Coordinates of C-alpha atoms and ligand atoms in Angstrom, one line a residue:
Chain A
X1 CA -15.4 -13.1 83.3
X2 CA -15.0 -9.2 83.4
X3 CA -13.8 -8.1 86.4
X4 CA -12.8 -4.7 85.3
X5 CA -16.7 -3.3 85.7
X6 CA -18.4 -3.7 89.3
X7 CA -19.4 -7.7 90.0
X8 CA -23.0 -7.7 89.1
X9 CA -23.6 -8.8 92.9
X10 CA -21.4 -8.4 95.4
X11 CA -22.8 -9.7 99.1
X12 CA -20.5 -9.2 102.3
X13 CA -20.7 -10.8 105.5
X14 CA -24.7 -11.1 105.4
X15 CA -25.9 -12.1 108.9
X16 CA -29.5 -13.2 109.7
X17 CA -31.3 -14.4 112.7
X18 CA -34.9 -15.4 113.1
X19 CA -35.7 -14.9 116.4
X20 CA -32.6 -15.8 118.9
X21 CA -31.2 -18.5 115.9
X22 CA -28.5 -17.1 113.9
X23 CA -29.5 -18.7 110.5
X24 CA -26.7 -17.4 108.2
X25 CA -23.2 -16.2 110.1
X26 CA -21.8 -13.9 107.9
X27 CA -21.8 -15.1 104.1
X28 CA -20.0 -13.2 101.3
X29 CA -20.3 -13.8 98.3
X30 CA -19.3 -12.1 94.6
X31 CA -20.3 -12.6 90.9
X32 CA -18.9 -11.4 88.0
X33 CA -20.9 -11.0 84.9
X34 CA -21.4 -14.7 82.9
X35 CA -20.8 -16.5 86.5
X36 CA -22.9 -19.2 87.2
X37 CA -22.7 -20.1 90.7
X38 CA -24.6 -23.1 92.0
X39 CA -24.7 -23.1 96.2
X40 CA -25.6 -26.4 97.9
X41 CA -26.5 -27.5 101.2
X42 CA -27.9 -29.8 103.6
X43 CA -32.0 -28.7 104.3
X44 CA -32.1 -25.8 106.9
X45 CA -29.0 -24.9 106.1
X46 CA -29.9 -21.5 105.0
X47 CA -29.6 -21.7 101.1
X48 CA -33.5 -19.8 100.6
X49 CA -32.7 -17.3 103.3
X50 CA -29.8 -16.4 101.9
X51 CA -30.6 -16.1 98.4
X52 CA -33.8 -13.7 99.7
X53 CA -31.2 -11.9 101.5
X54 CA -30.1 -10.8 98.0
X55 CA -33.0 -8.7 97.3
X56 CA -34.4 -8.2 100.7
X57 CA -37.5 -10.4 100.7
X58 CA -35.5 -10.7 104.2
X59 CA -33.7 -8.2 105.4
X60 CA -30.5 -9.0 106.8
X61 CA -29.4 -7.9 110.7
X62 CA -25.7 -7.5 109.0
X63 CA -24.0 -7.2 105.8
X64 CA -24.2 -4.8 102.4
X65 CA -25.9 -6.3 99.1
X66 CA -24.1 -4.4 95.9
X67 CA -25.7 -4.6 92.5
X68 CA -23.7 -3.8 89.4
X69 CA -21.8 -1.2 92.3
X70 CA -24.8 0.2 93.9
X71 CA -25.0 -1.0 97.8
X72 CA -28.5 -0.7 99.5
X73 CA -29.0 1.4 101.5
X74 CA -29.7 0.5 105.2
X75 CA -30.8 2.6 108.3
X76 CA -31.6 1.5 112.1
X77 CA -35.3 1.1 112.7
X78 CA -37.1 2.3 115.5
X79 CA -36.9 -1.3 117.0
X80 CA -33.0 -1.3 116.8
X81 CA -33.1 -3.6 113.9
X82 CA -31.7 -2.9 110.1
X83 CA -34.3 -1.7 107.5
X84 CA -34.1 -0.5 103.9
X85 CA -33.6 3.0 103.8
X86 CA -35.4 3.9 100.8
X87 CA -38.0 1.3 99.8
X88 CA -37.9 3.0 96.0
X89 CA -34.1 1.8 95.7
X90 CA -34.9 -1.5 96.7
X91 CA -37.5 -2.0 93.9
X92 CA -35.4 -0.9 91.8
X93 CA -32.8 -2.9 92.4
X94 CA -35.2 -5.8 92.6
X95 CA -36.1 -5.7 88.9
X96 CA -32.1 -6.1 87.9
X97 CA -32.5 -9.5 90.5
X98 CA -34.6 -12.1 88.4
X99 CA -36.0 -14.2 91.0
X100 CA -37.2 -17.9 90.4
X101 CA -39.0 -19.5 93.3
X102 CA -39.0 -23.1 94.2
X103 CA -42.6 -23.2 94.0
X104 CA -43.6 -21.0 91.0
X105 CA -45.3 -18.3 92.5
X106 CA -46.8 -17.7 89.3
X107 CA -50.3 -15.1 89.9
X108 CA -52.6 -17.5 89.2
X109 CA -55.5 -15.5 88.1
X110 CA -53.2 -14.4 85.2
X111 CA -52.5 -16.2 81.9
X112 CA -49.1 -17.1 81.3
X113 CA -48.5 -14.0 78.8
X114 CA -50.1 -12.1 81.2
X115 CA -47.8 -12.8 84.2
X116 CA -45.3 -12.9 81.7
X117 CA -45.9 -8.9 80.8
X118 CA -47.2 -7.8 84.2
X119 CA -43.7 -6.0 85.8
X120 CA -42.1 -5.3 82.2
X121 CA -45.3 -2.5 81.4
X122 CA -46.2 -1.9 85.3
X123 CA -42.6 -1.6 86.7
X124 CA -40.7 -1.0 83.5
X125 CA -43.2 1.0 81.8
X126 CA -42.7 -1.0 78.5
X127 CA -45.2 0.0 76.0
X128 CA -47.7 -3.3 76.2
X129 CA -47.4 -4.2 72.8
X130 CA -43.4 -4.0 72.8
X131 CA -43.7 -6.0 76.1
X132 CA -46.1 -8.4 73.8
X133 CA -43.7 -9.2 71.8
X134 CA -40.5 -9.4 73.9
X135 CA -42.4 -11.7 76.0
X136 CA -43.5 -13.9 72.6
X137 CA -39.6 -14.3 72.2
X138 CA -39.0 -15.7 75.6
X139 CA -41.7 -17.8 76.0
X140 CA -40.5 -19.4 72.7
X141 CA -37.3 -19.8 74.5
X142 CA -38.4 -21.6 77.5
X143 CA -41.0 -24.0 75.1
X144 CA -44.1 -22.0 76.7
X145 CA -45.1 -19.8 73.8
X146 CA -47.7 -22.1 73.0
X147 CA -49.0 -22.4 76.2
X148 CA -49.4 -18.4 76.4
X149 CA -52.9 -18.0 76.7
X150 CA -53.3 -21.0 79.1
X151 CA -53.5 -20.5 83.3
X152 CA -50.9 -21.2 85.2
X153 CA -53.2 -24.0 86.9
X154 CA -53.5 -25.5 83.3
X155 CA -50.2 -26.4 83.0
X156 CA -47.9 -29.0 84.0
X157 CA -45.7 -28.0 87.6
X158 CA -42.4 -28.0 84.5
X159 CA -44.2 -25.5 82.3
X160 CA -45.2 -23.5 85.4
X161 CA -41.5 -23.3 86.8
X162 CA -40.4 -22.8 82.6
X163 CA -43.2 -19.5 82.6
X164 CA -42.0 -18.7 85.8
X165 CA -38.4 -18.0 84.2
X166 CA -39.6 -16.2 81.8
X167 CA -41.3 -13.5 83.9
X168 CA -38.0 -13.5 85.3
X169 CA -36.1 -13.1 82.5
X170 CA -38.9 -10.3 81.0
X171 CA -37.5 -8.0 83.2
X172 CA -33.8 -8.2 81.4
X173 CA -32.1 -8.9 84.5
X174 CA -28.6 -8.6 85.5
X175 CA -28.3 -11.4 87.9
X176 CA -30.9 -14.5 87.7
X177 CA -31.6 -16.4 91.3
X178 CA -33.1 -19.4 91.2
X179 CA -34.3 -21.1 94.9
X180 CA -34.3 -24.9 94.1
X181 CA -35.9 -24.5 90.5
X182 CA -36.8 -28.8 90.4
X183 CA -37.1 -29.4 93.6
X184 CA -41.1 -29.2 93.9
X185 CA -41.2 -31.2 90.4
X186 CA -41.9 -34.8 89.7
X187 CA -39.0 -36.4 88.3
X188 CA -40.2 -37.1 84.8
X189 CA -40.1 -32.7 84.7
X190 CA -37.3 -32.1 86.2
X191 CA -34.9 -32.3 82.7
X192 CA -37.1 -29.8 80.8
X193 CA -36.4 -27.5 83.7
X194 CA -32.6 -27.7 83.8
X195 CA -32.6 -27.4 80.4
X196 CA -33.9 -23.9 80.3
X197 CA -31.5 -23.1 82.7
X198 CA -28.7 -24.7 81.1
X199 CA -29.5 -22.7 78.2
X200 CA -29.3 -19.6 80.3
X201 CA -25.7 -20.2 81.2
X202 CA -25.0 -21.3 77.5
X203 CA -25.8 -17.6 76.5
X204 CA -23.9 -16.4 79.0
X205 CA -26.6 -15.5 82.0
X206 CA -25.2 -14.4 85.7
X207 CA -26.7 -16.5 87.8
X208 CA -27.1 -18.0 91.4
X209 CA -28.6 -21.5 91.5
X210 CA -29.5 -23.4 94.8
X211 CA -30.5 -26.8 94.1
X212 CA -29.9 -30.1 95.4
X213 CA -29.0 -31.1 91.6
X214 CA -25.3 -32.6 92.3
X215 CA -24.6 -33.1 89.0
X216 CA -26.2 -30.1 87.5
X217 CA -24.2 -28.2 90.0
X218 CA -21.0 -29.7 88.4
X219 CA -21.9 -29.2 84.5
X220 CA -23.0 -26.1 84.6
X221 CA -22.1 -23.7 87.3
X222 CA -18.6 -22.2 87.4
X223 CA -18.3 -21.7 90.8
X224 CA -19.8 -23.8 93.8
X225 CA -20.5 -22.6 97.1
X226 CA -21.5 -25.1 100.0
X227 CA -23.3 -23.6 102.6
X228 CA -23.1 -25.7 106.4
X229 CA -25.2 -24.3 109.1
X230 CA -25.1 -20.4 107.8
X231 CA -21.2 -20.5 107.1
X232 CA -19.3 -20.9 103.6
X233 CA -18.1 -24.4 104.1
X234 CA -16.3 -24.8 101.0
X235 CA -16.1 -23.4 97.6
X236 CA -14.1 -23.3 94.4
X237 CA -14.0 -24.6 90.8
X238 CA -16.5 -27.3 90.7
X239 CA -14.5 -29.7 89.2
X240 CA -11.9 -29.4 91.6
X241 CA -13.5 -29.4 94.8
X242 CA -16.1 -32.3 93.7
X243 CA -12.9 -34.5 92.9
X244 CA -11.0 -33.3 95.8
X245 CA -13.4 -32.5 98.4
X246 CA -11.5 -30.8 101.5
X247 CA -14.0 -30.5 103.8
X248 CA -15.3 -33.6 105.8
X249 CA -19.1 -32.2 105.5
X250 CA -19.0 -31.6 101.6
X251 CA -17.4 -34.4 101.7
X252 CA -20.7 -36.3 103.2
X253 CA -23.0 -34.4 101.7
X254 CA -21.7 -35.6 98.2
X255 CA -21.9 -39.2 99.2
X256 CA -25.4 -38.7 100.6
X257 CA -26.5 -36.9 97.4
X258 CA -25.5 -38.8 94.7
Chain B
X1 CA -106.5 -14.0 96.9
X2 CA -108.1 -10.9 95.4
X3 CA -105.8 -10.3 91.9
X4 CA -107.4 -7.0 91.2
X5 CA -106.0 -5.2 94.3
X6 CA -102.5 -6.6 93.3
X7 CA -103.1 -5.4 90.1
X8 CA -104.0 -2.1 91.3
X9 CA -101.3 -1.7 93.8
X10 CA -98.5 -2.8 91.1
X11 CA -97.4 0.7 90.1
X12 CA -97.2 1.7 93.6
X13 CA -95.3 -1.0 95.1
X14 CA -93.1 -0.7 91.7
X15 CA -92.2 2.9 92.4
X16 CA -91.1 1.8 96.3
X17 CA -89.2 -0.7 94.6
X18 CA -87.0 1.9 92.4
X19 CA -86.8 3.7 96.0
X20 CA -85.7 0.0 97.4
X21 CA -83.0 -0.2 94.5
X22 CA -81.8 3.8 94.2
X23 CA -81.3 3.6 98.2
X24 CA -79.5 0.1 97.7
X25 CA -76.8 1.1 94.7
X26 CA -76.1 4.5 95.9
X27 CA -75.3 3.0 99.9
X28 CA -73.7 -0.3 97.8
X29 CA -70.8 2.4 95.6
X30 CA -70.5 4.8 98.9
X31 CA -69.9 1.8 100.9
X32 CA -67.2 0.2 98.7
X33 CA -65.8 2.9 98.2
X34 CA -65.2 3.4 102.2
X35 CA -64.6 -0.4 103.1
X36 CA -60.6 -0.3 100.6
X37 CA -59.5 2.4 102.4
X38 CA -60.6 0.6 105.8
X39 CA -59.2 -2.8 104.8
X40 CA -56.0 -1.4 104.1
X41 CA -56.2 0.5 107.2
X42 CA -57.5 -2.9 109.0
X43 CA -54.1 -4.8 107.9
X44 CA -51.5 -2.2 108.5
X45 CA -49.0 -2.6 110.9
X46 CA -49.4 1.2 112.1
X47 CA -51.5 1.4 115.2
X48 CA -52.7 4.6 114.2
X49 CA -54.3 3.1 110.9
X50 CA -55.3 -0.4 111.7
X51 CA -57.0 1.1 115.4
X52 CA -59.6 3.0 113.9
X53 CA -60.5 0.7 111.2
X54 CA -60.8 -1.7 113.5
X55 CA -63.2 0.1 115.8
X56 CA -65.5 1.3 113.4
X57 CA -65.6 -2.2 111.9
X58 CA -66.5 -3.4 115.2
X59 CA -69.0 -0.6 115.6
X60 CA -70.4 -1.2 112.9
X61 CA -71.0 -5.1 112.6
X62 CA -71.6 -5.5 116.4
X63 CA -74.9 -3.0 116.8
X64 CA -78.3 -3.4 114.7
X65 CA -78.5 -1.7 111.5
X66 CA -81.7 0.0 113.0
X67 CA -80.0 1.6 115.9
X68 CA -77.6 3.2 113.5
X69 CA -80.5 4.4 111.3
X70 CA -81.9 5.6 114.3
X71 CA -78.6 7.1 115.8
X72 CA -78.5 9.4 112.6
X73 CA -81.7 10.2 112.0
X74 CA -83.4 11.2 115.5
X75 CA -79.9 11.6 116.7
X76 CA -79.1 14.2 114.2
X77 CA -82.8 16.4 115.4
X78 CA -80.6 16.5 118.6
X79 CA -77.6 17.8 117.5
X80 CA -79.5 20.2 114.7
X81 CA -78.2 23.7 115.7
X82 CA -74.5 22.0 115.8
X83 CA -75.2 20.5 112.2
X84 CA -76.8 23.9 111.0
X85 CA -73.4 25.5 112.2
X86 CA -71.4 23.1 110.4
X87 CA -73.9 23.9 107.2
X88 CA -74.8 19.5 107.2
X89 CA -79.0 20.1 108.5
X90 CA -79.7 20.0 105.1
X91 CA -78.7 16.8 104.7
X92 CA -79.5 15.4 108.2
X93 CA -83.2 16.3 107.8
X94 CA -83.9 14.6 104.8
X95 CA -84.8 10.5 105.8
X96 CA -83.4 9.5 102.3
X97 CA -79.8 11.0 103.0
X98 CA -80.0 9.9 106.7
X99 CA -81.0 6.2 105.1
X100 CA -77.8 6.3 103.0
X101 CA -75.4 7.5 105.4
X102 CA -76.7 4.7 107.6
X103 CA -77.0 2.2 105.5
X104 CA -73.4 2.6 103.7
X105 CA -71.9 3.5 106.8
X106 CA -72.3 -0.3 108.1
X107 CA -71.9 -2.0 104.8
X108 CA -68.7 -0.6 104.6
X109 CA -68.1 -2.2 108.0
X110 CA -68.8 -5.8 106.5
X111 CA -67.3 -5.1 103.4
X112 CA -64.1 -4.0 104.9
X113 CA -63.9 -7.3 107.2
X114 CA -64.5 -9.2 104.0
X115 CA -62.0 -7.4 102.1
X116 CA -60.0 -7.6 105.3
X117 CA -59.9 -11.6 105.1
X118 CA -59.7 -11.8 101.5
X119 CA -56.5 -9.5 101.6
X120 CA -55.2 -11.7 104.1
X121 CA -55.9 -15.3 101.9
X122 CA -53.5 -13.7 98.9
X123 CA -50.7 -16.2 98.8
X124 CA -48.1 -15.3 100.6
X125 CA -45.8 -16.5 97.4
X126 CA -47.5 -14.1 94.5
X127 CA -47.2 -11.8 96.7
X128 CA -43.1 -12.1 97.5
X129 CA -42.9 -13.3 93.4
X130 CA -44.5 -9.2 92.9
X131 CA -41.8 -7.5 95.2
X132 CA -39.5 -9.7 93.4
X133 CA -40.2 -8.0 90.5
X134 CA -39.8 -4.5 91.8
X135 CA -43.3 -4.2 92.3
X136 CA -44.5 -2.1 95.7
X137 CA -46.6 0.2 98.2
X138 CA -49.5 1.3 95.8
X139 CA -49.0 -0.4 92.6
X140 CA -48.4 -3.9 94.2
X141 CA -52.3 -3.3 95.8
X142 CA -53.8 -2.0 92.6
X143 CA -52.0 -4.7 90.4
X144 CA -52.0 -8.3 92.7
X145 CA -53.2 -8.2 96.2
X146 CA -56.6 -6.5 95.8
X147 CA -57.6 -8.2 92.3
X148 CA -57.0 -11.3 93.8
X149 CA -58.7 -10.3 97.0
X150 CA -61.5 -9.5 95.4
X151 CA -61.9 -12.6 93.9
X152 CA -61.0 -14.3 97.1
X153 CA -64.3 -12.1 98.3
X154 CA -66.7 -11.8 96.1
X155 CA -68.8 -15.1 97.2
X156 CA -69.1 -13.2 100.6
X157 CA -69.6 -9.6 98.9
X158 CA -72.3 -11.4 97.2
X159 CA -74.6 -12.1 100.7
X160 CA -73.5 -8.7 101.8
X161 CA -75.3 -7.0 98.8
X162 CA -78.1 -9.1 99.2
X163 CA -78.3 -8.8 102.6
X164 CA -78.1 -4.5 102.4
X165 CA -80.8 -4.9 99.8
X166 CA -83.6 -6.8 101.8
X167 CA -82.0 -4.4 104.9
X168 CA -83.5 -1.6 102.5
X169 CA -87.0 -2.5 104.2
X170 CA -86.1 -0.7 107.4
X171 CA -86.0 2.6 105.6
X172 CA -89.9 2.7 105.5
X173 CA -89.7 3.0 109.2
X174 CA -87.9 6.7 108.8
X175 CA -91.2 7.7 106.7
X176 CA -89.3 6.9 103.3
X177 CA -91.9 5.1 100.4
X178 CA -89.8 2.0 99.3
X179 CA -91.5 -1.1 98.3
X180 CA -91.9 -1.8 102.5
X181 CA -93.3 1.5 102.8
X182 CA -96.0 1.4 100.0
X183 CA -96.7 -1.9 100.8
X184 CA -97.7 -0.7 104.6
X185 CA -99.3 2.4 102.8
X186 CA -101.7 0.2 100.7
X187 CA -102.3 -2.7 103.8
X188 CA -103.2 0.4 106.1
X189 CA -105.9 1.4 103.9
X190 CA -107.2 -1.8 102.0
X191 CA -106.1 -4.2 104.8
X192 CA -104.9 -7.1 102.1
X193 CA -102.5 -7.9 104.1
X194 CA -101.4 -11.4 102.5
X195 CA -102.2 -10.0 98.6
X196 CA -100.1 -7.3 99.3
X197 CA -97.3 -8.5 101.1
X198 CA -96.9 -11.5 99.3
X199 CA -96.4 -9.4 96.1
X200 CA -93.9 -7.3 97.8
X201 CA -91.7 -10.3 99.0
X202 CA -92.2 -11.7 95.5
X203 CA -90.8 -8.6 94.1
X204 CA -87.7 -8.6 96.3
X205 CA -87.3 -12.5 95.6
X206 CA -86.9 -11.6 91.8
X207 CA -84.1 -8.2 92.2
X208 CA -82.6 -10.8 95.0
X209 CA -82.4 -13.3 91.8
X210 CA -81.1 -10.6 89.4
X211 CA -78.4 -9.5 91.8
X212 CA -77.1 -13.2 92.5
X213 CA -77.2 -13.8 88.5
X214 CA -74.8 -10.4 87.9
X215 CA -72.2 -12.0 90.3
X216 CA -72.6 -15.6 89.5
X217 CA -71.5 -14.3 85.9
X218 CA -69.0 -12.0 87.8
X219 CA -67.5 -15.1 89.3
X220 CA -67.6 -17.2 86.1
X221 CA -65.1 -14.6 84.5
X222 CA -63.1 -14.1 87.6
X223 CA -62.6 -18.2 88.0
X224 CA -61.7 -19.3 84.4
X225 CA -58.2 -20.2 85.6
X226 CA -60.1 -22.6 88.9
X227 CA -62.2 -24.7 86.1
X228 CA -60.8 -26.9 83.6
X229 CA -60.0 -25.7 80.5
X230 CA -62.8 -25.7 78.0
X231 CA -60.9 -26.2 74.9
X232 CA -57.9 -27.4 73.8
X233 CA -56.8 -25.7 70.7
X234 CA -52.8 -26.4 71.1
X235 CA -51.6 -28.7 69.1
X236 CA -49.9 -31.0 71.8
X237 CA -47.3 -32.2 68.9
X238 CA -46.0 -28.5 68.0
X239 CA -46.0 -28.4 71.7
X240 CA -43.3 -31.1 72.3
X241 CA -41.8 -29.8 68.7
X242 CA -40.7 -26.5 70.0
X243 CA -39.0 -27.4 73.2
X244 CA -36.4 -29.6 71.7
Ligands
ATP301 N1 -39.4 -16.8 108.4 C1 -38.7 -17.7 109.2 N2 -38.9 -17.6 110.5 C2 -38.2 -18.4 111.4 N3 -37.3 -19.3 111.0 C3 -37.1 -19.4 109.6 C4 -37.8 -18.6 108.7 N4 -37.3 -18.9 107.5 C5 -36.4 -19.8 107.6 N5 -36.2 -20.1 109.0 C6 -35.3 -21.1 109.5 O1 -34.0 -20.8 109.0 C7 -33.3 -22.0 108.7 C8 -32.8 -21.9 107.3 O2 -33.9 -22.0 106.4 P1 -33.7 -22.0 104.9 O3 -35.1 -22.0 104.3 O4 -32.9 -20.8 104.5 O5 -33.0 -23.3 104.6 P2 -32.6 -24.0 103.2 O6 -31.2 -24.2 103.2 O7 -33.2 -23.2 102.1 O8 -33.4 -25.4 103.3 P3 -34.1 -26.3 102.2 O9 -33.1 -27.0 101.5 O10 -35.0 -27.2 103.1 O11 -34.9 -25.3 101.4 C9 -34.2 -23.1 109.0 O12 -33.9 -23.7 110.3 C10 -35.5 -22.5 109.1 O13 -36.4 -23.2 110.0
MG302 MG1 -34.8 -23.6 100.7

């Protein structure tokens, strides 16, 4: 951990309400560069909202967002509510925040290479044929190179989620998210998955994993974070707090999860 | 069935139909052109954009393509000394620019409230998976939502551009000499009515063909990654090989 430079995200007291429910109270969170932190939590607790608080695919009513130092800016909208104040720092900020969605989201009228070069030469500006072969090294990483010129729809939901990373990580992110990576897979695809990310951590990847893998939680994450109705019901090492729970409710939630 | 007077009429009715076709391209590109902007317009969340878009729109798909023609054409003799001022009689006198305007005014109407439900069919998902990747305003359009809208749209584009193309016909009623219009030319004089019109429908029939082939092959392209895949040149061992 080097906590001399700026936490590659540092979240404070992140509020959100849809409507009149208040679906996150006021969550901080910090990671330093190399953490792996895995949050878990019951469904509904808030785990995706927060996660798209990070990089404002919902916009929080309270709370900064910091990215290796650099808070986003905010401003009062017309209707009384936050928005982003410059929409041009958010998209910047977006491509240092990898984002891996529970269900793919891979563009699905692109090959794999394709999606896999898309924001690297439209965002980045990466020459194509440098992107080319960035991408080649990646996919070999996450066991997709192979599969390169295939569509997303002609691959297994595994290989979808494992091309999915490696859009992800083709933008040479700072901080990986992942929103329940396995949880849309069938169970026989699930390892191939975890291994990729695994991997990641190996090398020394900041990440934030929500999943409702216990015991991947407890391998490979450095820090957990246990979200209960939109608060920060526990947290710490993982092997201490999955021995020692303190909290009746993570307490539960371990016996009902493993 | 007299075969000599279709044979006599051919180069006739085939000039009309390179009227037919000219009249349908040029109001076709003018049209397109006009329906993005109007889509976009169509699903902002700015009163002042999506308001407009969606009056013309309604304008346009909810009166008869011959009252618009006729709206411009003998509507523009009544405003002439206006348009003279503005320098645009030149253009309002003339039938064929009149036909145009018309006619790619109100395909850009339908085409915009294709393009309108298209854009809104993107998923959700590739969408949020584009900002993810910093991806925004103009370059997410140009890059995700409108390719895939305009494969989510083409099927319906398709009838659109078949339907402007047979709408063509109503041009001959503003005095212009498409296929219609030599076709009434030629019956008015020889009165084969069923020799003539019957080669003029056939004539449509084959450029309605040719226009469904170009986008049936359009569609093929666009929809390689909805079929199955038509080979499979991985080797599925190297496959399993390289992710251990
Ligand atoms: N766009 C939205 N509009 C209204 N309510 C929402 C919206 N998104 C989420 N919610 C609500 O916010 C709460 C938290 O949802 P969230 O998806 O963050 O939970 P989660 O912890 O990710 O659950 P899961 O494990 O099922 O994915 C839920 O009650 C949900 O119904
Ligand atoms: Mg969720």
């Amino acid at each position: 951990m080097d906590t001399a430079s700026p936490a590659a995200i540092d979240v404070e007291e992140i509020h959100k309400s849809f409507g009149n429910v208040e679906v996150l109270k006021g969550v901080s969170m910090t990671a330093h560069r190399g953490d792996v932190i895995s949050m878990l939590g019951s469904s509904g607790s808030g785990k995706s909202t927060f996660l798209r608080c990070l990089n404002l695919l919902e916009i929080p009513n309270a709370g900064t967002v910091a990215v290796n130092g650099e808070t986003i800016a905010m401003k009062t909208a017309k209707n009384g509510l936050p928005e982003p104040a410059d929409m041009k720092q958010v998209a910047r900020i977006r491509t240092k925040l990898g984002m891996v969605f529970q269900s793919f989201n891979l563009w699905s009228h692109m090959t794999i290479m394709e999606n896999v070069i898309e924001a690297p030469v439209h965002v980045l500006k990466i020459p194509r044929t440098e992107a080319i072969e960035r991408a080649e090294a990646i996919l070999h990483k996450v066991g997709m190179y192979e599969r390169r010129d295939y569509y997303p729809s002609h691959t297994s939901g595994g290989q979808q989620q494992r091309a999915a990373i490696a859009r992800a990580l083709a933008m040479e992110p700072d901080v990986m998210l992942f929103d329940e990576p396995t949880s849309s897979l069938d169970p026989e695809l699930v390892g191939e998955v975890l291994k990729v990310i695994r991997d990641l951590a190996d090398d020394g990847a900041t990440m934030i994993v929500v999943t409702h893998e216990v015991g991947f939680a407890r391998e490979v994450s450095s820090h957990t974070v246990f979200l209960h109705e939109g608060r920060i019901e526990e947290q710490g090492k993982p092997k201490e707090i999955f021995a020692n729970p303190s909290t009746q409710r993570f307490r539960q939630f371990l016996s009902s999860n493993l | 069935m007299d075969f000599q007077v279709i044979i006599d009429s051919m180069p006739s009715l085939l000039e009309g139909m390179v009227l037919t076709i000219q009249i349908t391209f040029l109001s076709l590109v003018i049209g397109f052109a006009m329906a993005i902007p109007l889509a976009l317009m169509r699903v902002s969340k700015n009163p002042l954009l999506w308001m407009p878009a969606y009056g013309y729109i309604f304008f346009f798909r909810g009166t008869p393509l011959l009252v618009q023609l006729f709206l411009i054409y003998f509507g523009g003799g009544q405003f002439r000394e206006q348009l003279e001022m503005l320098g645009l009689w030149v253009f309002f006198r003339e039938a064929y620019f009149c036909a145009v305007f018309s006619l790619a005014l109100n395909t850009a109407g339908y085409t915009a409230e294709i393009l309108r439900g298209a854009i809104g069919a993107v998923p959700t998902g590739e969408i949020e998976a584009a900002k993810a990747c910093g991806m925004h305003g103009q370059l997410l359009y140009r890059r995700i939502v409108l390719p895939k809208a305009f494969r989510l749209a083409i099927q319906a584009y398709s009838n659109e551009v078949v339907f402007l193309f047979q709408a063509t016909s109503l041009v001959s009623i503003i005095t212009l000499m498409d296929l219609t219009g030599y076709a009434r030319v030629i019956v008015a004089r020889t009165f084969d009515i069923y020799e003539i019109y019957i080669t003029a429908a056939l004539l449509y029939l084959c450029v309605t063909y040719g226009i469904l082939y170009v986008f049936k092959k359009v569609e093929h392209r666009w929809s390689a990654h909805l079929r199955q895949r038509d080979t499979d040149d991985v080797d599925e061992a190297a496959i399993t090989a390289s992710m251990h």
